[in-house]
Amino acid sequence: MIELRLRSKISKEELKQKVGKILTDEDYNLLIHKDTTIRGINGEILAVYQRNVIPEDIVNNTYPVLHDLKKYQTNNRTLASGLPQYKRDTGGTRTDTIKPIASTTIGNFDPKQNTPYCRLTAWSGKETEKYEELFPLFQFIGKEMERVAPKRYKAQMEFVNRTHPDWVIPNTPFTTITVNNSYPTGVHTDKGDLDEGISTLAVITKGEYEGGYLTLPEYRIAFNVGHRDLLIFNAHEWHGNTKLNMLSDDAERISVVCYYRENMVDCDSMEEEEQKKADISELRMIKGDRSGIVQKYRKEKLDSKS
């Protein structure tokens, strides 16, 4: 395992020009393609790259499910999509469109503004057996995280151990997974995952392609994360991919990002969270007003806990 220590960053002004953009080969000086540990300016682990580390049997058993997730697409990945952002006229009407990208979130999700309860993502709730077929991959990644980044793993597990087990993927330090298929992300930082922890990126590929290097543009380094490779890195750093060129009809690059969503620590049991969902639905049916009901419900729950 090679170990490197970074000493400098590009300027904030230069970085600003890259945010939301797909990167090119001009945006890095060093391309990592061997097992390497990267330490940041402060000496802390920034990234650990391991080549061909994911066992073949796990890859073969999980690929069909991961491939099938390609049909679920989204157009709300904002900067990470690498595509132009929505533009609206003064009346609030969208004046352009964004092509959907093959990206979906599975596992568990924390409360949001209009859904103030913890929940399984839609696919995970409907496709329970398929979801569970992916657990060996997530469990392997978790063990590698513990082995190569023990300090970050321990910090993340402190939150996991305070989280109701209904919301933790069994025998892992993760609550949530994002699966991307064959598109490069624009430069962004991840939101909602635990600051004290660390994220993981596993890749499974088919066919022939080139590019798609995961790049940390502030440090001008890139990682050639390919088939069966695993990158454990601080996703709160600015990162994105270089252009991805598909060279064969069957070309496919699936990236699996595992992480812990920081607000999951506040979730009650799944049964209790389902009751919250039912209460909100009932209030909406009775009052027919979405805007005030959620805020009122959240306030009542907070008052009851204080």
PDB file of C-alpha atoms in Angstrom:
ATOM      1  CA  MET A   1       0.000   0.000   0.000  1.00  0.00           C
ATOM      2  CA  ILE A   2       1.453   3.352  -1.096  1.00  0.00           C
ATOM      3  CA  GLU A   3       0.917   6.271   1.314  1.00  0.00           C
ATOM      4  CA  LEU A   4       0.881   9.904   0.190  1.00  0.00           C
ATOM      5  CA  ARG A   5       0.541  13.144   2.157  1.00  0.00           C
ATOM      6  CA  LEU A   6      -1.012  16.160   0.441  1.00  0.00           C
ATOM      7  CA  ARG A   7       0.504  19.572   1.031  1.00  0.00           C
ATOM      8  CA  SER A   8      -1.542  22.121  -0.916  1.00  0.00           C
ATOM      9  CA  LYS A   9      -4.899  23.012  -2.498  1.00  0.00           C
ATOM     10  CA  ILE A  10      -5.947  25.099  -5.460  1.00  0.00           C
ATOM     11  CA  SER A  11      -7.384  28.554  -4.764  1.00  0.00           C
ATOM     12  CA  LYS A  12     -11.033  29.065  -3.815  1.00  0.00           C
ATOM     13  CA  GLU A  13     -11.469  31.138  -6.955  1.00  0.00           C
ATOM     14  CA  GLU A  14     -10.243  28.313  -9.178  1.00  0.00           C
ATOM     15  CA  LEU A  15     -12.392  25.769  -7.365  1.00  0.00           C
ATOM     16  CA  LYS A  16     -15.506  27.937  -7.762  1.00  0.00           C
ATOM     17  CA  GLN A  17     -15.201  27.624 -11.542  1.00  0.00           C
ATOM     18  CA  LYS A  18     -15.374  23.824 -11.294  1.00  0.00           C
ATOM     19  CA  VAL A  19     -18.395  23.405  -8.994  1.00  0.00           C
ATOM     20  CA  GLY A  20     -21.229  21.529 -10.722  1.00  0.00           C
ATOM     21  CA  LYS A  21     -19.054  20.791 -13.771  1.00  0.00           C
ATOM     22  CA  ILE A  22     -17.895  17.508 -15.270  1.00  0.00           C
ATOM     23  CA  LEU A  23     -14.120  17.426 -14.917  1.00  0.00           C
ATOM     24  CA  THR A  24     -11.490  16.724 -17.562  1.00  0.00           C
ATOM     25  CA  ASP A  25      -7.980  15.291 -17.601  1.00  0.00           C
ATOM     26  CA  GLU A  26      -6.751  18.882 -17.155  1.00  0.00           C
ATOM     27  CA  ASP A  27      -8.188  18.941 -13.621  1.00  0.00           C
ATOM     28  CA  TYR A  28      -5.739  16.506 -12.024  1.00  0.00           C
ATOM     29  CA  ASN A  29      -1.967  16.033 -11.883  1.00  0.00           C
ATOM     30  CA  LEU A  30      -1.905  12.569 -10.347  1.00  0.00           C
ATOM     31  CA  LEU A  31      -4.050   9.561 -11.342  1.00  0.00           C
ATOM     32  CA  ILE A  32      -4.105   6.825  -8.680  1.00  0.00           C
ATOM     33  CA  HIS A  33      -4.402   3.260 -10.011  1.00  0.00           C
ATOM     34  CA  LYS A  34      -2.633   1.218  -7.312  1.00  0.00           C
ATOM     35  CA  ASP A  35      -3.535   0.557  -3.666  1.00  0.00           C
ATOM     36  CA  THR A  36      -2.952   3.927  -2.016  1.00  0.00           C
ATOM     37  CA  THR A  37      -3.711   5.787   1.206  1.00  0.00           C
ATOM     38  CA  ILE A  38      -4.030   9.547   0.828  1.00  0.00           C
ATOM     39  CA  ARG A  39      -3.659  11.777   3.871  1.00  0.00           C
ATOM     40  CA  GLY A  40      -4.845  15.372   3.820  1.00  0.00           C
ATOM     41  CA  ILE A  41      -2.935  18.483   4.789  1.00  0.00           C
ATOM     42  CA  ASN A  42      -3.872  17.870   8.446  1.00  0.00           C
ATOM     43  CA  GLY A  43      -2.525  14.309   8.347  1.00  0.00           C
ATOM     44  CA  GLU A  44      -5.971  12.694   8.612  1.00  0.00           C
ATOM     45  CA  ILE A  45      -7.034  10.002   6.129  1.00  0.00           C
ATOM     46  CA  LEU A  46      -8.625  11.624   3.101  1.00  0.00           C
ATOM     47  CA  ALA A  47      -8.980   8.520   0.924  1.00  0.00           C
ATOM     48  CA  VAL A  48      -7.995   4.861   0.739  1.00  0.00           C
ATOM     49  CA  TYR A  49      -8.079   3.230  -2.695  1.00  0.00           C
ATOM     50  CA  GLN A  50      -8.061  -0.569  -3.047  1.00  0.00           C
ATOM     51  CA  ARG A  51      -7.953  -2.328  -6.402  1.00  0.00           C
ATOM     52  CA  ASN A  52      -9.854  -5.558  -7.182  1.00  0.00           C
ATOM     53  CA  VAL A  53     -10.728  -6.028  -3.515  1.00  0.00           C
ATOM     54  CA  ILE A  54     -14.448  -6.888  -3.767  1.00  0.00           C
ATOM     55  CA  PRO A  55     -14.827 -10.686  -4.030  1.00  0.00           C
ATOM     56  CA  GLU A  56     -16.047 -12.053  -7.368  1.00  0.00           C
ATOM     57  CA  ASP A  57     -18.869 -14.061  -5.794  1.00  0.00           C
ATOM     58  CA  ILE A  58     -20.307 -10.930  -4.167  1.00  0.00           C
ATOM     59  CA  VAL A  59     -20.074  -9.068  -7.463  1.00  0.00           C
ATOM     60  CA  ASN A  60     -21.783 -11.877  -9.383  1.00  0.00           C
ATOM     61  CA  ASN A  61     -24.573 -12.213  -6.823  1.00  0.00           C
ATOM     62  CA  THR A  62     -25.347  -8.497  -6.536  1.00  0.00           C
ATOM     63  CA  TYR A  63     -24.897  -7.330 -10.129  1.00  0.00           C
ATOM     64  CA  PRO A  64     -28.383  -8.371 -11.377  1.00  0.00           C
ATOM     65  CA  VAL A  65     -30.124  -6.320  -8.677  1.00  0.00           C
ATOM     66  CA  LEU A  66     -27.801  -3.337  -9.064  1.00  0.00           C
ATOM     67  CA  HIS A  67     -28.224  -3.423 -12.844  1.00  0.00           C
ATOM     68  CA  ASP A  68     -32.010  -3.526 -12.514  1.00  0.00           C
ATOM     69  CA  LEU A  69     -31.923  -0.300 -10.464  1.00  0.00           C
ATOM     70  CA  LYS A  70     -30.865   1.500 -13.644  1.00  0.00           C
ATOM     71  CA  LYS A  71     -34.527   1.944 -14.572  1.00  0.00           C
ATOM     72  CA  TYR A  72     -35.053   4.250 -11.590  1.00  0.00           C
ATOM     73  CA  GLN A  73     -34.039   7.755 -12.576  1.00  0.00           C
ATOM     74  CA  THR A  74     -34.060  11.192 -11.002  1.00  0.00           C
ATOM     75  CA  ASN A  75     -33.648  14.807 -12.047  1.00  0.00           C
ATOM     76  CA  ASN A  76     -33.039  16.281  -8.583  1.00  0.00           C
ATOM     77  CA  ARG A  77     -29.335  15.520  -7.998  1.00  0.00           C
ATOM     78  CA  THR A  78     -28.549  19.252  -8.571  1.00  0.00           C
ATOM     79  CA  LEU A  79     -24.766  19.811  -8.670  1.00  0.00           C
ATOM     80  CA  ALA A  80     -23.990  16.091  -8.631  1.00  0.00           C
ATOM     81  CA  SER A  81     -25.847  15.579 -11.904  1.00  0.00           C
ATOM     82  CA  GLY A  82     -23.275  17.617 -13.778  1.00  0.00           C
ATOM     83  CA  LEU A  83     -26.171  19.075 -15.777  1.00  0.00           C
ATOM     84  CA  PRO A  84     -27.522  22.660 -15.997  1.00  0.00           C
ATOM     85  CA  GLN A  85     -29.692  23.719 -13.083  1.00  0.00           C
ATOM     86  CA  TYR A  86     -33.385  24.571 -13.461  1.00  0.00           C
ATOM     87  CA  LYS A  87     -34.179  28.078 -14.589  1.00  0.00           C
ATOM     88  CA  ARG A  88     -37.500  29.708 -13.756  1.00  0.00           C
ATOM     89  CA  ASP A  89     -39.182  32.811 -15.038  1.00  0.00           C
ATOM     90  CA  THR A  90     -40.681  35.448 -12.726  1.00  0.00           C
ATOM     91  CA  GLY A  91     -43.942  33.510 -12.548  1.00  0.00           C
ATOM     92  CA  GLY A  92     -42.199  30.420 -11.188  1.00  0.00           C
ATOM     93  CA  THR A  93     -42.581  28.388 -14.404  1.00  0.00           C
ATOM     94  CA  ARG A  94     -39.646  26.184 -15.358  1.00  0.00           C
ATOM     95  CA  THR A  95     -38.234  27.341 -18.667  1.00  0.00           C
ATOM     96  CA  ASP A  96     -35.900  24.417 -19.411  1.00  0.00           C
ATOM     97  CA  THR A  97     -35.598  20.711 -18.696  1.00  0.00           C
ATOM     98  CA  ILE A  98     -32.918  18.441 -17.309  1.00  0.00           C
ATOM     99  CA  LYS A  99     -32.372  14.972 -18.662  1.00  0.00           C
ATOM    100  CA  PRO A 100     -32.957  12.419 -15.843  1.00  0.00           C
ATOM    101  CA  ILE A 101     -29.947  10.437 -14.639  1.00  0.00           C
ATOM    102  CA  ALA A 102     -29.814   6.809 -13.498  1.00  0.00           C
ATOM    103  CA  SER A 103     -29.424   7.347  -9.777  1.00  0.00           C
ATOM    104  CA  THR A 104     -31.522   5.995  -6.913  1.00  0.00           C
ATOM    105  CA  THR A 105     -31.312   5.910  -3.126  1.00  0.00           C
ATOM    106  CA  ILE A 106     -32.059   2.689  -1.270  1.00  0.00           C
ATOM    107  CA  GLY A 107     -32.109   1.759   2.387  1.00  0.00           C
ATOM    108  CA  ASN A 108     -33.382   4.261   4.928  1.00  0.00           C
ATOM    109  CA  PHE A 109     -34.055   7.972   4.869  1.00  0.00           C
ATOM    110  CA  ASP A 110     -34.372  10.622   7.578  1.00  0.00           C
ATOM    111  CA  PRO A 111     -37.162  13.213   7.968  1.00  0.00           C
ATOM    112  CA  LYS A 112     -37.566  15.931   5.358  1.00  0.00           C
ATOM    113  CA  GLN A 113     -39.649  19.085   5.262  1.00  0.00           C
ATOM    114  CA  ASN A 114     -42.813  17.496   3.873  1.00  0.00           C
ATOM    115  CA  THR A 115     -42.151  14.001   5.216  1.00  0.00           C
ATOM    116  CA  PRO A 116     -41.314  14.500   8.924  1.00  0.00           C
ATOM    117  CA  TYR A 117     -40.791  10.823   9.658  1.00  0.00           C
ATOM    118  CA  CYS A 118     -38.070   8.242   9.058  1.00  0.00           C
ATOM    119  CA  ARG A 119     -38.795   5.688   6.367  1.00  0.00           C
ATOM    120  CA  LEU A 120     -37.564   3.001   4.055  1.00  0.00           C
ATOM    121  CA  THR A 121     -37.024   4.316   0.557  1.00  0.00           C
ATOM    122  CA  ALA A 122     -39.765   3.242  -1.856  1.00  0.00           C
ATOM    123  CA  TRP A 123     -37.763   0.515  -3.611  1.00  0.00           C
ATOM    124  CA  SER A 124     -36.427  -0.967  -0.376  1.00  0.00           C
ATOM    125  CA  GLY A 125     -39.933  -1.282   1.040  1.00  0.00           C
ATOM    126  CA  LYS A 126     -41.372  -2.905  -2.087  1.00  0.00           C
ATOM    127  CA  GLU A 127     -38.434  -5.109  -3.063  1.00  0.00           C
ATOM    128  CA  THR A 128     -37.416  -6.500   0.318  1.00  0.00           C
ATOM    129  CA  GLU A 129     -35.867  -9.732  -1.003  1.00  0.00           C
ATOM    130  CA  LYS A 130     -33.841  -7.963  -3.681  1.00  0.00           C
ATOM    131  CA  TYR A 131     -32.707  -5.386  -1.128  1.00  0.00           C
ATOM    132  CA  GLU A 132     -31.480  -8.133   1.196  1.00  0.00           C
ATOM    133  CA  GLU A 133     -29.526  -9.749  -1.655  1.00  0.00           C
ATOM    134  CA  LEU A 134     -27.283  -6.667  -1.553  1.00  0.00           C
ATOM    135  CA  PHE A 135     -26.463  -6.957   2.162  1.00  0.00           C
ATOM    136  CA  PRO A 136     -23.310  -9.090   1.672  1.00  0.00           C
ATOM    137  CA  LEU A 137     -21.820  -6.307  -0.479  1.00  0.00           C
ATOM    138  CA  PHE A 138     -22.613  -3.635   2.107  1.00  0.00           C
ATOM    139  CA  GLN A 139     -21.278  -5.832   4.917  1.00  0.00           C
ATOM    140  CA  PHE A 140     -18.011  -6.465   3.077  1.00  0.00           C
ATOM    141  CA  ILE A 141     -17.574  -2.734   2.473  1.00  0.00           C
ATOM    142  CA  GLY A 142     -18.238  -2.021   6.157  1.00  0.00           C
ATOM    143  CA  LYS A 143     -15.537  -4.484   7.223  1.00  0.00           C
ATOM    144  CA  GLU A 144     -13.035  -2.873   4.856  1.00  0.00           C
ATOM    145  CA  MET A 145     -13.928   0.544   6.246  1.00  0.00           C
ATOM    146  CA  GLU A 146     -13.191  -0.750   9.757  1.00  0.00           C
ATOM    147  CA  ARG A 147      -9.871  -2.212   8.616  1.00  0.00           C
ATOM    148  CA  VAL A 148      -8.437   0.732   6.653  1.00  0.00           C
ATOM    149  CA  ALA A 149     -10.078   3.723   8.382  1.00  0.00           C
ATOM    150  CA  PRO A 150     -10.593   2.534  11.989  1.00  0.00           C
ATOM    151  CA  LYS A 151     -10.788   6.004  13.546  1.00  0.00           C
ATOM    152  CA  ARG A 152     -13.589   7.132  11.220  1.00  0.00           C
ATOM    153  CA  TYR A 153     -15.306   3.763  11.526  1.00  0.00           C
ATOM    154  CA  LYS A 154     -15.325   3.994  15.313  1.00  0.00           C
ATOM    155  CA  ALA A 155     -16.771   7.518  15.210  1.00  0.00           C
ATOM    156  CA  GLN A 156     -19.503   6.394  12.831  1.00  0.00           C
ATOM    157  CA  MET A 157     -20.305   3.324  14.918  1.00  0.00           C
ATOM    158  CA  GLU A 158     -20.880   5.537  17.953  1.00  0.00           C
ATOM    159  CA  PHE A 159     -23.861   6.977  16.061  1.00  0.00           C
ATOM    160  CA  VAL A 160     -24.907   3.593  14.704  1.00  0.00           C
ATOM    161  CA  ASN A 161     -25.041   2.176  18.238  1.00  0.00           C
ATOM    162  CA  ARG A 162     -27.358   5.030  19.277  1.00  0.00           C
ATOM    163  CA  THR A 163     -29.629   4.475  16.278  1.00  0.00           C
ATOM    164  CA  HIS A 164     -32.671   2.212  16.413  1.00  0.00           C
ATOM    165  CA  PRO A 165     -31.668  -1.053  14.663  1.00  0.00           C
ATOM    166  CA  ASP A 166     -34.697  -0.787  12.357  1.00  0.00           C
ATOM    167  CA  TRP A 167     -32.778   1.903  10.463  1.00  0.00           C
ATOM    168  CA  VAL A 168     -29.309   0.345  10.242  1.00  0.00           C
ATOM    169  CA  ILE A 169     -28.410  -2.097   7.472  1.00  0.00           C
ATOM    170  CA  PRO A 170     -27.622  -5.283   9.466  1.00  0.00           C
ATOM    171  CA  ASN A 171     -23.971  -5.760  10.460  1.00  0.00           C
ATOM    172  CA  THR A 172     -22.838  -2.550   8.763  1.00  0.00           C
ATOM    173  CA  PRO A 173     -22.084   1.053   9.755  1.00  0.00           C
ATOM    174  CA  PHE A 174     -24.554   2.272   7.088  1.00  0.00           C
ATOM    175  CA  THR A 175     -28.159   3.417   6.903  1.00  0.00           C
ATOM    176  CA  THR A 176     -28.378   4.462   3.274  1.00  0.00           C
ATOM    177  CA  ILE A 177     -27.001   3.614  -0.178  1.00  0.00           C
ATOM    178  CA  THR A 178     -26.943   5.608  -3.423  1.00  0.00           C
ATOM    179  CA  VAL A 179     -26.567   3.604  -6.644  1.00  0.00           C
ATOM    180  CA  ASN A 180     -25.479   5.470  -9.786  1.00  0.00           C
ATOM    181  CA  ASN A 181     -25.331   3.908 -13.222  1.00  0.00           C
ATOM    182  CA  SER A 182     -23.077   5.115 -16.031  1.00  0.00           C
ATOM    183  CA  TYR A 183     -23.025   8.847 -15.556  1.00  0.00           C
ATOM    184  CA  PRO A 184     -20.264  11.161 -14.311  1.00  0.00           C
ATOM    185  CA  THR A 185     -21.091  13.394 -11.372  1.00  0.00           C
ATOM    186  CA  GLY A 186     -20.441  17.112 -11.406  1.00  0.00           C
ATOM    187  CA  VAL A 187     -18.241  18.599  -8.703  1.00  0.00           C
ATOM    188  CA  HIS A 188     -20.145  18.613  -5.394  1.00  0.00           C
ATOM    189  CA  THR A 189     -19.923  17.733  -1.716  1.00  0.00           C
ATOM    190  CA  ASP A 190     -22.253  15.167  -0.168  1.00  0.00           C
ATOM    191  CA  LYS A 191     -25.027  16.460   2.083  1.00  0.00           C
ATOM    192  CA  GLY A 192     -26.780  14.767   4.978  1.00  0.00           C
ATOM    193  CA  ASP A 193     -24.206  12.091   5.730  1.00  0.00           C
ATOM    194  CA  LEU A 194     -22.301  12.025   8.992  1.00  0.00           C
ATOM    195  CA  ASP A 195     -19.452  14.538   9.325  1.00  0.00           C
ATOM    196  CA  GLU A 196     -17.573  12.350  11.795  1.00  0.00           C
ATOM    197  CA  GLY A 197     -17.779   9.279   9.562  1.00  0.00           C
ATOM    198  CA  ILE A 198     -16.568   8.504   6.068  1.00  0.00           C
ATOM    199  CA  SER A 199     -18.196   7.410   2.810  1.00  0.00           C
ATOM    200  CA  THR A 200     -17.409   4.496   0.536  1.00  0.00           C
ATOM    201  CA  LEU A 201     -17.537   4.085  -3.238  1.00  0.00           C
ATOM    202  CA  ALA A 202     -17.567   0.597  -4.773  1.00  0.00           C
ATOM    203  CA  VAL A 203     -17.636   0.072  -8.536  1.00  0.00           C
ATOM    204  CA  ILE A 204     -18.901  -2.804 -10.674  1.00  0.00           C
ATOM    205  CA  THR A 205     -18.541  -2.595 -14.454  1.00  0.00           C
ATOM    206  CA  LYS A 206     -19.437  -4.377 -17.666  1.00  0.00           C
ATOM    207  CA  GLY A 207     -18.188  -3.911 -21.212  1.00  0.00           C
ATOM    208  CA  GLU A 208     -15.676  -1.314 -22.356  1.00  0.00           C
ATOM    209  CA  TYR A 209     -15.517   2.343 -21.312  1.00  0.00           C
ATOM    210  CA  GLU A 210     -12.935   4.980 -20.555  1.00  0.00           C
ATOM    211  CA  GLY A 211     -12.769   7.897 -18.132  1.00  0.00           C
ATOM    212  CA  GLY A 212     -15.084   8.441 -15.204  1.00  0.00           C
ATOM    213  CA  TYR A 213     -12.149   9.030 -12.831  1.00  0.00           C
ATOM    214  CA  LEU A 214     -13.259  10.095  -9.351  1.00  0.00           C
ATOM    215  CA  THR A 215     -11.405  13.372  -8.847  1.00  0.00           C
ATOM    216  CA  LEU A 216     -10.718  15.626  -5.863  1.00  0.00           C
ATOM    217  CA  PRO A 217     -10.165  18.859  -7.805  1.00  0.00           C
ATOM    218  CA  GLU A 218      -8.985  20.912  -4.815  1.00  0.00           C
ATOM    219  CA  TYR A 219      -6.000  18.584  -4.504  1.00  0.00           C
ATOM    220  CA  ARG A 220      -5.684  17.803  -8.240  1.00  0.00           C
ATOM    221  CA  ILE A 221      -5.698  14.033  -7.691  1.00  0.00           C
ATOM    222  CA  ALA A 222      -7.918  11.405  -9.343  1.00  0.00           C
ATOM    223  CA  PHE A 223      -8.677   7.714  -8.800  1.00  0.00           C
ATOM    224  CA  ASN A 224      -9.249   5.185 -11.571  1.00  0.00           C
ATOM    225  CA  VAL A 225     -11.966   3.325  -9.650  1.00  0.00           C
ATOM    226  CA  GLY A 226     -12.835   0.342 -11.830  1.00  0.00           C
ATOM    227  CA  HIS A 227     -14.337  -3.136 -11.611  1.00  0.00           C
ATOM    228  CA  ARG A 228     -14.301  -4.599  -8.053  1.00  0.00           C
ATOM    229  CA  ASP A 229     -12.454  -1.534  -6.726  1.00  0.00           C
ATOM    230  CA  LEU A 230     -13.262   0.232  -3.474  1.00  0.00           C
ATOM    231  CA  LEU A 231     -12.565   3.846  -2.547  1.00  0.00           C
ATOM    232  CA  ILE A 232     -13.139   4.939   1.042  1.00  0.00           C
ATOM    233  CA  PHE A 233     -12.989   8.735   1.196  1.00  0.00           C
ATOM    234  CA  ASN A 234     -14.206  11.919   2.826  1.00  0.00           C
ATOM    235  CA  ALA A 235     -17.184  12.847   0.650  1.00  0.00           C
ATOM    236  CA  HIS A 236     -17.463  16.242   2.352  1.00  0.00           C
ATOM    237  CA  GLU A 237     -14.497  17.249   0.211  1.00  0.00           C
ATOM    238  CA  TRP A 238     -15.316  18.569  -3.267  1.00  0.00           C
ATOM    239  CA  HIS A 239     -15.363  15.670  -5.717  1.00  0.00           C
ATOM    240  CA  GLY A 240     -16.676  14.706  -9.135  1.00  0.00           C
ATOM    241  CA  ASN A 241     -15.896  12.588 -12.187  1.00  0.00           C
ATOM    242  CA  THR A 242     -14.172  13.095 -15.475  1.00  0.00           C
ATOM    243  CA  LYS A 243     -16.163  12.486 -18.648  1.00  0.00           C
ATOM    244  CA  LEU A 244     -17.333   8.895 -19.131  1.00  0.00           C
ATOM    245  CA  ASN A 245     -17.058   7.470 -22.658  1.00  0.00           C
ATOM    246  CA  MET A 246     -18.904   4.221 -23.361  1.00  0.00           C
ATOM    247  CA  LEU A 247     -16.987   2.173 -25.946  1.00  0.00           C
ATOM    248  CA  SER A 248     -19.203  -0.917 -26.272  1.00  0.00           C
ATOM    249  CA  ASP A 249     -22.944  -1.507 -26.459  1.00  0.00           C
ATOM    250  CA  ASP A 250     -22.928  -3.368 -23.135  1.00  0.00           C
ATOM    251  CA  ALA A 251     -20.748  -0.822 -21.322  1.00  0.00           C
ATOM    252  CA  GLU A 252     -21.913  -0.065 -17.803  1.00  0.00           C
ATOM    253  CA  ARG A 253     -20.311   1.508 -14.734  1.00  0.00           C
ATOM    254  CA  ILE A 254     -22.269   1.062 -11.508  1.00  0.00           C
ATOM    255  CA  SER A 255     -21.094   2.995  -8.458  1.00  0.00           C
ATOM    256  CA  VAL A 256     -22.399   2.071  -5.016  1.00  0.00           C
ATOM    257  CA  VAL A 257     -22.041   4.754  -2.338  1.00  0.00           C
ATOM    258  CA  CYS A 258     -22.641   3.618   1.273  1.00  0.00           C
ATOM    259  CA  TYR A 259     -23.010   6.079   4.149  1.00  0.00           C
ATOM    260  CA  TYR A 260     -24.731   6.944   7.428  1.00  0.00           C
ATOM    261  CA  ARG A 261     -27.337   9.741   7.333  1.00  0.00           C
ATOM    262  CA  GLU A 262     -26.688  11.889  10.381  1.00  0.00           C
ATOM    263  CA  ASN A 263     -30.326  12.483  11.413  1.00  0.00           C
ATOM    264  CA  MET A 264     -31.162   8.779  11.586  1.00  0.00           C
ATOM    265  CA  VAL A 265     -29.944   8.808  15.184  1.00  0.00           C
ATOM    266  CA  ASP A 266     -33.173  10.636  16.130  1.00  0.00           C
ATOM    267  CA  CYS A 267     -35.537   8.082  14.545  1.00  0.00           C
ATOM    268  CA  ASP A 268     -37.943   6.101  16.678  1.00  0.00           C
ATOM    269  CA  SER A 269     -38.763   2.475  15.804  1.00  0.00           C
ATOM    270  CA  MET A 270     -40.139   1.688  12.372  1.00  0.00           C
ATOM    271  CA  GLU A 271     -43.553   1.053  13.886  1.00  0.00           C
ATOM    272  CA  GLU A 272     -43.578   4.452  15.575  1.00  0.00           C
ATOM    273  CA  GLU A 273     -42.391   6.219  12.439  1.00  0.00           C
ATOM    274  CA  GLU A 274     -45.137   4.495  10.419  1.00  0.00           C
ATOM    275  CA  GLN A 275     -47.651   5.869  12.919  1.00  0.00           C
ATOM    276  CA  LYS A 276     -46.264   9.373  12.385  1.00  0.00           C
ATOM    277  CA  LYS A 277     -46.766   8.902   8.643  1.00  0.00           C
ATOM    278  CA  ALA A 278     -50.350   7.746   9.188  1.00  0.00           C
ATOM    279  CA  ASP A 279     -51.063  10.725  11.457  1.00  0.00           C
ATOM    280  CA  ILE A 280     -49.791  13.172   8.839  1.00  0.00           C
ATOM    281  CA  SER A 281     -51.836  11.502   6.082  1.00  0.00           C
ATOM    282  CA  GLU A 282     -54.974  11.679   8.191  1.00  0.00           C
ATOM    283  CA  LEU A 283     -54.473  15.359   8.977  1.00  0.00           C
ATOM    284  CA  ARG A 284     -53.963  16.144   5.314  1.00  0.00           C
ATOM    285  CA  MET A 285     -57.141  14.318   4.339  1.00  0.00           C
ATOM    286  CA  ILE A 286     -59.166  16.147   6.974  1.00  0.00           C
ATOM    287  CA  LYS A 287     -57.774  19.622   6.455  1.00  0.00           C
ATOM    288  CA  GLY A 288     -56.651  19.488   2.831  1.00  0.00           C
ATOM    289  CA  ASP A 289     -53.808  21.879   3.619  1.00  0.00           C
ATOM    290  CA  ARG A 290     -50.280  20.550   3.148  1.00  0.00           C
ATOM    291  CA  SER A 291     -48.376  23.688   4.094  1.00  0.00           C
ATOM    292  CA  GLY A 292     -49.314  24.164   7.744  1.00  0.00           C
ATOM    293  CA  ILE A 293     -50.009  20.612   8.842  1.00  0.00           C
ATOM    294  CA  VAL A 294     -46.454  19.327   8.686  1.00  0.00           C
ATOM    295  CA  GLN A 295     -45.070  22.306  10.596  1.00  0.00           C
ATOM    296  CA  LYS A 296     -47.754  22.006  13.272  1.00  0.00           C
ATOM    297  CA  TYR A 297     -47.209  18.263  13.636  1.00  0.00           C
ATOM    298  CA  ARG A 298     -43.446  18.678  13.962  1.00  0.00           C
ATOM    299  CA  LYS A 299     -43.868  21.369  16.622  1.00  0.00           C
ATOM    300  CA  GLU A 300     -46.288  19.223  18.633  1.00  0.00           C
ATOM    301  CA  LYS A 301     -43.852  16.279  18.592  1.00  0.00           C
ATOM    302  CA  LEU A 302     -40.939  18.455  19.667  1.00  0.00           C
ATOM    303  CA  ASP A 303     -43.004  19.979  22.480  1.00  0.00           C
ATOM    304  CA  SER A 304     -44.021  16.513  23.691  1.00  0.00           C
ATOM    305  CA  LYS A 305     -40.352  15.470  23.974  1.00  0.00           C
ATOM    306  CA  SER A 306     -39.215  18.597  25.805  1.00  0.00           C
TER     307      SER A 306
END
